[in-house]
Amino acid sequence: MSRTSRMRERHESGPLPPEARMRIAVSGSGVCETEIAADAEAVGRALAEADVVLLTGGRTGVMEAACRGAHLAGGMSVGFLPGGQAEEANPWVTVPVPTGMGQGRNILVARSADALIAIAGGWGTLSEIALARKLEIPVVLLRPTIAKGLGLPIAESPQEAVTMAIELGRSRRAPGVAH
């Protein structure tokens, strides 16, 4: 029985275990406007409602808002932290992962994801976008700033960003597609 068949079988009998669930990263600035935070929280909530594991850098701003949305909807979030202490995580992170890698943690966020949603953001967000694309991980932009001219799909709303990311993530997980 293939891995995909086993995953489907387990899903039909109840929730998927965390290792089999789709993982979507949310990337964005550590400091953001209220409007951007509201969109990030809506993305986190929609991901949780879709039974998707949220991956972030685990700190403040967009990351915190997305984790809050996921938490309030009963979802799971993983925060890849720049330092070596789990206490660095925002209070909404389910699983803090202290990497001690500083900005190098961005590779873990990108590589661990089936797809990435970039919400607004600056250079750090752009680095996660670039890493994801280099690894052939699909990226969806929401309220793009610095990444606007990259020719990546742009969502008009948090729900559309989640729908697009899930579809792209599923096509990436399809049998015969390398991960």
PDB file of C-alpha atoms in Angstrom:
ATOM      1  CA  MET A   1       0.000   0.000   0.000  1.00  0.00           C
ATOM      2  CA  SER A   2       1.428   3.401  -0.947  1.00  0.00           C
ATOM      3  CA  ARG A   3       2.059   6.179   1.569  1.00  0.00           C
ATOM      4  CA  THR A   4      -0.744   8.242   0.017  1.00  0.00           C
ATOM      5  CA  SER A   5      -3.195   5.321   0.335  1.00  0.00           C
ATOM      6  CA  ARG A   6      -2.218   4.816   3.980  1.00  0.00           C
ATOM      7  CA  MET A   7      -2.701   8.528   4.637  1.00  0.00           C
ATOM      8  CA  ARG A   8      -6.165   8.460   3.041  1.00  0.00           C
ATOM      9  CA  GLU A   9      -7.118   5.345   5.011  1.00  0.00           C
ATOM     10  CA  ARG A  10      -6.070   6.945   8.304  1.00  0.00           C
ATOM     11  CA  HIS A  11      -7.878  10.168   7.424  1.00  0.00           C
ATOM     12  CA  GLU A  12     -11.124   8.328   6.736  1.00  0.00           C
ATOM     13  CA  SER A  13     -10.923   6.737  10.173  1.00  0.00           C
ATOM     14  CA  GLY A  14     -10.216  10.032  11.978  1.00  0.00           C
ATOM     15  CA  PRO A  15      -7.842  12.988  11.990  1.00  0.00           C
ATOM     16  CA  LEU A  16      -4.491  12.534  10.314  1.00  0.00           C
ATOM     17  CA  PRO A  17      -1.496  12.257  12.637  1.00  0.00           C
ATOM     18  CA  PRO A  18       0.717  15.374  12.578  1.00  0.00           C
ATOM     19  CA  GLU A  19       3.406  13.740  10.410  1.00  0.00           C
ATOM     20  CA  ALA A  20       0.866  12.978   7.666  1.00  0.00           C
ATOM     21  CA  ARG A  21      -0.959  16.310   7.744  1.00  0.00           C
ATOM     22  CA  MET A  22      -0.203  18.962   5.180  1.00  0.00           C
ATOM     23  CA  ARG A  23       2.245  21.597   6.399  1.00  0.00           C
ATOM     24  CA  ILE A  24       1.947  25.171   5.191  1.00  0.00           C
ATOM     25  CA  ALA A  25       4.370  27.878   6.220  1.00  0.00           C
ATOM     26  CA  VAL A  26       3.331  31.465   6.802  1.00  0.00           C
ATOM     27  CA  SER A  27       6.025  34.053   6.386  1.00  0.00           C
ATOM     28  CA  GLY A  28       5.912  37.761   7.165  1.00  0.00           C
ATOM     29  CA  SER A  29       7.450  40.570   9.160  1.00  0.00           C
ATOM     30  CA  GLY A  30       8.053  40.442  12.890  1.00  0.00           C
ATOM     31  CA  VAL A  31       6.441  43.875  13.119  1.00  0.00           C
ATOM     32  CA  CYS A  32       3.287  44.572  11.140  1.00  0.00           C
ATOM     33  CA  GLU A  33       0.262  46.825  10.875  1.00  0.00           C
ATOM     34  CA  THR A  34      -3.055  45.816  12.444  1.00  0.00           C
ATOM     35  CA  GLU A  35      -4.566  45.105   9.008  1.00  0.00           C
ATOM     36  CA  ILE A  36      -1.739  42.704   8.110  1.00  0.00           C
ATOM     37  CA  ALA A  37      -1.996  41.000  11.517  1.00  0.00           C
ATOM     38  CA  ALA A  38      -5.743  40.507  10.985  1.00  0.00           C
ATOM     39  CA  ASP A  39      -5.064  38.832   7.623  1.00  0.00           C
ATOM     40  CA  ALA A  40      -2.367  36.626   9.175  1.00  0.00           C
ATOM     41  CA  GLU A  41      -4.728  35.588  11.978  1.00  0.00           C
ATOM     42  CA  ALA A  42      -7.418  34.747   9.404  1.00  0.00           C
ATOM     43  CA  VAL A  43      -4.881  32.638   7.470  1.00  0.00           C
ATOM     44  CA  GLY A  44      -3.888  30.773  10.642  1.00  0.00           C
ATOM     45  CA  ARG A  45      -7.529  30.137  11.507  1.00  0.00           C
ATOM     46  CA  ALA A  46      -8.354  28.882   7.989  1.00  0.00           C
ATOM     47  CA  LEU A  47      -5.327  26.570   8.013  1.00  0.00           C
ATOM     48  CA  ALA A  48      -6.425  25.081  11.353  1.00  0.00           C
ATOM     49  CA  GLU A  49      -9.968  24.624  10.087  1.00  0.00           C
ATOM     50  CA  ALA A  50      -8.513  22.723   7.100  1.00  0.00           C
ATOM     51  CA  ASP A  51      -6.516  20.466   9.496  1.00  0.00           C
ATOM     52  CA  VAL A  52      -3.212  21.844   8.185  1.00  0.00           C
ATOM     53  CA  VAL A  53      -0.128  22.228  10.397  1.00  0.00           C
ATOM     54  CA  LEU A  54       1.071  25.843  10.424  1.00  0.00           C
ATOM     55  CA  LEU A  55       4.830  26.475  10.238  1.00  0.00           C
ATOM     56  CA  THR A  56       6.329  29.868  11.108  1.00  0.00           C
ATOM     57  CA  GLY A  57       9.445  31.514  12.468  1.00  0.00           C
ATOM     58  CA  GLY A  58       7.680  31.429  15.838  1.00  0.00           C
ATOM     59  CA  ARG A  59       8.189  35.026  16.904  1.00  0.00           C
ATOM     60  CA  THR A  60       6.115  38.235  16.683  1.00  0.00           C
ATOM     61  CA  GLY A  61       4.117  40.144  14.057  1.00  0.00           C
ATOM     62  CA  VAL A  62       2.709  38.061  11.203  1.00  0.00           C
ATOM     63  CA  MET A  63       4.067  34.871  12.792  1.00  0.00           C
ATOM     64  CA  GLU A  64       2.333  35.525  16.106  1.00  0.00           C
ATOM     65  CA  ALA A  65      -0.955  36.533  14.483  1.00  0.00           C
ATOM     66  CA  ALA A  66      -1.026  33.396  12.311  1.00  0.00           C
ATOM     67  CA  CYS A  67      -0.240  31.190  15.325  1.00  0.00           C
ATOM     68  CA  ARG A  68      -2.971  32.920  17.331  1.00  0.00           C
ATOM     69  CA  GLY A  69      -5.510  32.254  14.587  1.00  0.00           C
ATOM     70  CA  ALA A  70      -4.491  28.597  14.392  1.00  0.00           C
ATOM     71  CA  HIS A  71      -4.562  28.185  18.173  1.00  0.00           C
ATOM     72  CA  LEU A  72      -7.985  29.792  18.594  1.00  0.00           C
ATOM     73  CA  ALA A  73      -9.355  27.447  15.911  1.00  0.00           C
ATOM     74  CA  GLY A  74      -7.873  24.390  17.626  1.00  0.00           C
ATOM     75  CA  GLY A  75      -4.986  23.960  15.195  1.00  0.00           C
ATOM     76  CA  MET A  76      -1.329  23.074  15.520  1.00  0.00           C
ATOM     77  CA  SER A  77       1.593  25.416  14.884  1.00  0.00           C
ATOM     78  CA  VAL A  78       5.331  24.823  14.792  1.00  0.00           C
ATOM     79  CA  GLY A  79       7.670  27.738  15.406  1.00  0.00           C
ATOM     80  CA  PHE A  80      11.267  27.469  14.151  1.00  0.00           C
ATOM     81  CA  LEU A  81      12.975  29.912  16.505  1.00  0.00           C
ATOM     82  CA  PRO A  82      16.163  31.832  15.716  1.00  0.00           C
ATOM     83  CA  GLY A  83      17.695  31.318  19.159  1.00  0.00           C
ATOM     84  CA  GLY A  84      18.335  28.382  21.415  1.00  0.00           C
ATOM     85  CA  GLN A  85      15.474  28.852  23.890  1.00  0.00           C
ATOM     86  CA  ALA A  86      11.904  27.618  23.520  1.00  0.00           C
ATOM     87  CA  GLU A  87      10.793  30.589  25.641  1.00  0.00           C
ATOM     88  CA  GLU A  88      11.464  32.869  22.635  1.00  0.00           C
ATOM     89  CA  ALA A  89       8.290  31.583  20.990  1.00  0.00           C
ATOM     90  CA  ASN A  90       5.153  33.655  20.912  1.00  0.00           C
ATOM     91  CA  PRO A  91       2.517  32.342  23.342  1.00  0.00           C
ATOM     92  CA  TRP A  92       0.407  30.778  20.573  1.00  0.00           C
ATOM     93  CA  VAL A  93       3.052  28.360  19.216  1.00  0.00           C
ATOM     94  CA  THR A  94       2.125  24.717  19.861  1.00  0.00           C
ATOM     95  CA  VAL A  95       5.581  23.237  19.204  1.00  0.00           C
ATOM     96  CA  PRO A  96       8.557  25.589  19.625  1.00  0.00           C
ATOM     97  CA  VAL A  97      11.744  24.415  17.890  1.00  0.00           C
ATOM     98  CA  PRO A  98      14.802  26.338  19.140  1.00  0.00           C
ATOM     99  CA  THR A  99      17.284  26.174  16.261  1.00  0.00           C
ATOM    100  CA  GLY A 100      20.121  28.454  17.392  1.00  0.00           C
ATOM    101  CA  MET A 101      20.446  29.327  13.687  1.00  0.00           C
ATOM    102  CA  GLY A 102      19.380  32.992  13.657  1.00  0.00           C
ATOM    103  CA  GLN A 103      18.003  33.910  10.226  1.00  0.00           C
ATOM    104  CA  GLY A 104      19.316  30.553   8.991  1.00  0.00           C
ATOM    105  CA  ARG A 105      16.131  29.069  10.436  1.00  0.00           C
ATOM    106  CA  ASN A 106      14.381  30.367   7.315  1.00  0.00           C
ATOM    107  CA  ILE A 107      15.633  27.314   5.433  1.00  0.00           C
ATOM    108  CA  LEU A 108      13.867  25.060   7.955  1.00  0.00           C
ATOM    109  CA  VAL A 109      10.604  26.969   7.592  1.00  0.00           C
ATOM    110  CA  ALA A 110      10.761  26.764   3.798  1.00  0.00           C
ATOM    111  CA  ARG A 111      12.029  23.173   3.512  1.00  0.00           C
ATOM    112  CA  SER A 112       9.521  21.737   5.978  1.00  0.00           C
ATOM    113  CA  ALA A 113       6.508  23.149   4.111  1.00  0.00           C
ATOM    114  CA  ASP A 114       4.330  21.708   1.364  1.00  0.00           C
ATOM    115  CA  ALA A 115       3.576  25.318   0.382  1.00  0.00           C
ATOM    116  CA  LEU A 116       4.324  28.795   1.755  1.00  0.00           C
ATOM    117  CA  ILE A 117       2.060  31.820   2.149  1.00  0.00           C
ATOM    118  CA  ALA A 118       3.997  35.095   2.294  1.00  0.00           C
ATOM    119  CA  ILE A 119       2.016  37.941   3.841  1.00  0.00           C
ATOM    120  CA  ALA A 120       3.421  41.391   3.032  1.00  0.00           C
ATOM    121  CA  GLY A 121       6.956  41.379   4.500  1.00  0.00           C
ATOM    122  CA  GLY A 122      10.440  42.599   3.821  1.00  0.00           C
ATOM    123  CA  TRP A 123      13.858  41.040   3.299  1.00  0.00           C
ATOM    124  CA  GLY A 124      13.387  38.141   5.737  1.00  0.00           C
ATOM    125  CA  THR A 125      10.124  37.207   4.047  1.00  0.00           C
ATOM    126  CA  LEU A 126      11.799  37.519   0.657  1.00  0.00           C
ATOM    127  CA  SER A 127      14.548  35.138   1.821  1.00  0.00           C
ATOM    128  CA  GLU A 128      11.942  32.509   2.763  1.00  0.00           C
ATOM    129  CA  ILE A 129      10.208  32.989  -0.593  1.00  0.00           C
ATOM    130  CA  ALA A 130      13.523  32.567  -2.425  1.00  0.00           C
ATOM    131  CA  LEU A 131      14.465  29.473  -0.424  1.00  0.00           C
ATOM    132  CA  ALA A 132      11.048  27.901  -1.004  1.00  0.00           C
ATOM    133  CA  ARG A 133      11.194  28.531  -4.756  1.00  0.00           C
ATOM    134  CA  LYS A 134      14.782  27.213  -4.958  1.00  0.00           C
ATOM    135  CA  LEU A 135      13.451  24.019  -3.311  1.00  0.00           C
ATOM    136  CA  GLU A 136      10.475  23.972  -5.731  1.00  0.00           C
ATOM    137  CA  ILE A 137       8.022  24.585  -2.903  1.00  0.00           C
ATOM    138  CA  PRO A 138       5.027  26.606  -4.121  1.00  0.00           C
ATOM    139  CA  VAL A 139       4.517  30.132  -2.803  1.00  0.00           C
ATOM    140  CA  VAL A 140       1.345  32.227  -2.616  1.00  0.00           C
ATOM    141  CA  LEU A 141       1.545  35.954  -1.916  1.00  0.00           C
ATOM    142  CA  LEU A 142      -0.989  37.910   0.141  1.00  0.00           C
ATOM    143  CA  ARG A 143      -0.625  41.716   0.219  1.00  0.00           C
ATOM    144  CA  PRO A 144       2.774  41.494  -1.488  1.00  0.00           C
ATOM    145  CA  THR A 145       5.287  44.275  -1.026  1.00  0.00           C
ATOM    146  CA  ILE A 146       8.900  43.570  -1.963  1.00  0.00           C
ATOM    147  CA  ALA A 147       7.931  40.264  -3.704  1.00  0.00           C
ATOM    148  CA  LYS A 148       5.194  41.753  -5.889  1.00  0.00           C
ATOM    149  CA  GLY A 149       7.090  41.592  -9.182  1.00  0.00           C
ATOM    150  CA  LEU A 150       8.239  37.966  -8.872  1.00  0.00           C
ATOM    151  CA  GLY A 151       5.442  36.469 -10.969  1.00  0.00           C
ATOM    152  CA  LEU A 152       4.114  34.350  -8.109  1.00  0.00           C
ATOM    153  CA  PRO A 153       0.388  33.767  -7.544  1.00  0.00           C
ATOM    154  CA  ILE A 154      -1.257  36.576  -5.583  1.00  0.00           C
ATOM    155  CA  ALA A 155      -4.312  35.903  -3.433  1.00  0.00           C
ATOM    156  CA  GLU A 156      -6.956  38.561  -2.902  1.00  0.00           C
ATOM    157  CA  SER A 157      -7.984  37.372   0.594  1.00  0.00           C
ATOM    158  CA  PRO A 158      -6.729  35.192   3.454  1.00  0.00           C
ATOM    159  CA  GLN A 159      -9.176  32.415   2.522  1.00  0.00           C
ATOM    160  CA  GLU A 160      -8.084  32.489  -1.113  1.00  0.00           C
ATOM    161  CA  ALA A 161      -4.414  32.325  -0.022  1.00  0.00           C
ATOM    162  CA  VAL A 162      -5.152  29.221   2.057  1.00  0.00           C
ATOM    163  CA  THR A 163      -7.195  27.579  -0.706  1.00  0.00           C
ATOM    164  CA  MET A 164      -4.451  28.233  -3.256  1.00  0.00           C
ATOM    165  CA  ALA A 165      -1.680  27.015  -0.920  1.00  0.00           C
ATOM    166  CA  ILE A 166      -3.561  23.810  -0.080  1.00  0.00           C
ATOM    167  CA  GLU A 167      -4.180  23.079  -3.773  1.00  0.00           C
ATOM    168  CA  LEU A 168      -0.534  23.725  -4.641  1.00  0.00           C
ATOM    169  CA  GLY A 169       0.630  21.669  -1.655  1.00  0.00           C
ATOM    170  CA  ARG A 170      -1.609  18.768  -2.666  1.00  0.00           C
ATOM    171  CA  SER A 171      -0.280  18.791  -6.219  1.00  0.00           C
ATOM    172  CA  ARG A 172       3.247  18.761  -4.809  1.00  0.00           C
ATOM    173  CA  ARG A 173       2.385  15.723  -2.646  1.00  0.00           C
ATOM    174  CA  ALA A 174       0.832  13.838  -5.577  1.00  0.00           C
ATOM    175  CA  PRO A 175       2.334  10.396  -6.288  1.00  0.00           C
ATOM    176  CA  GLY A 176       5.385  10.623  -8.489  1.00  0.00           C
ATOM    177  CA  VAL A 177       6.232  14.168  -7.366  1.00  0.00           C
ATOM    178  CA  ALA A 178       9.547  14.416  -5.529  1.00  0.00           C
ATOM    179  CA  HIS A 179       9.498  16.045  -2.073  1.00  0.00           C
TER     180      HIS A 179
END
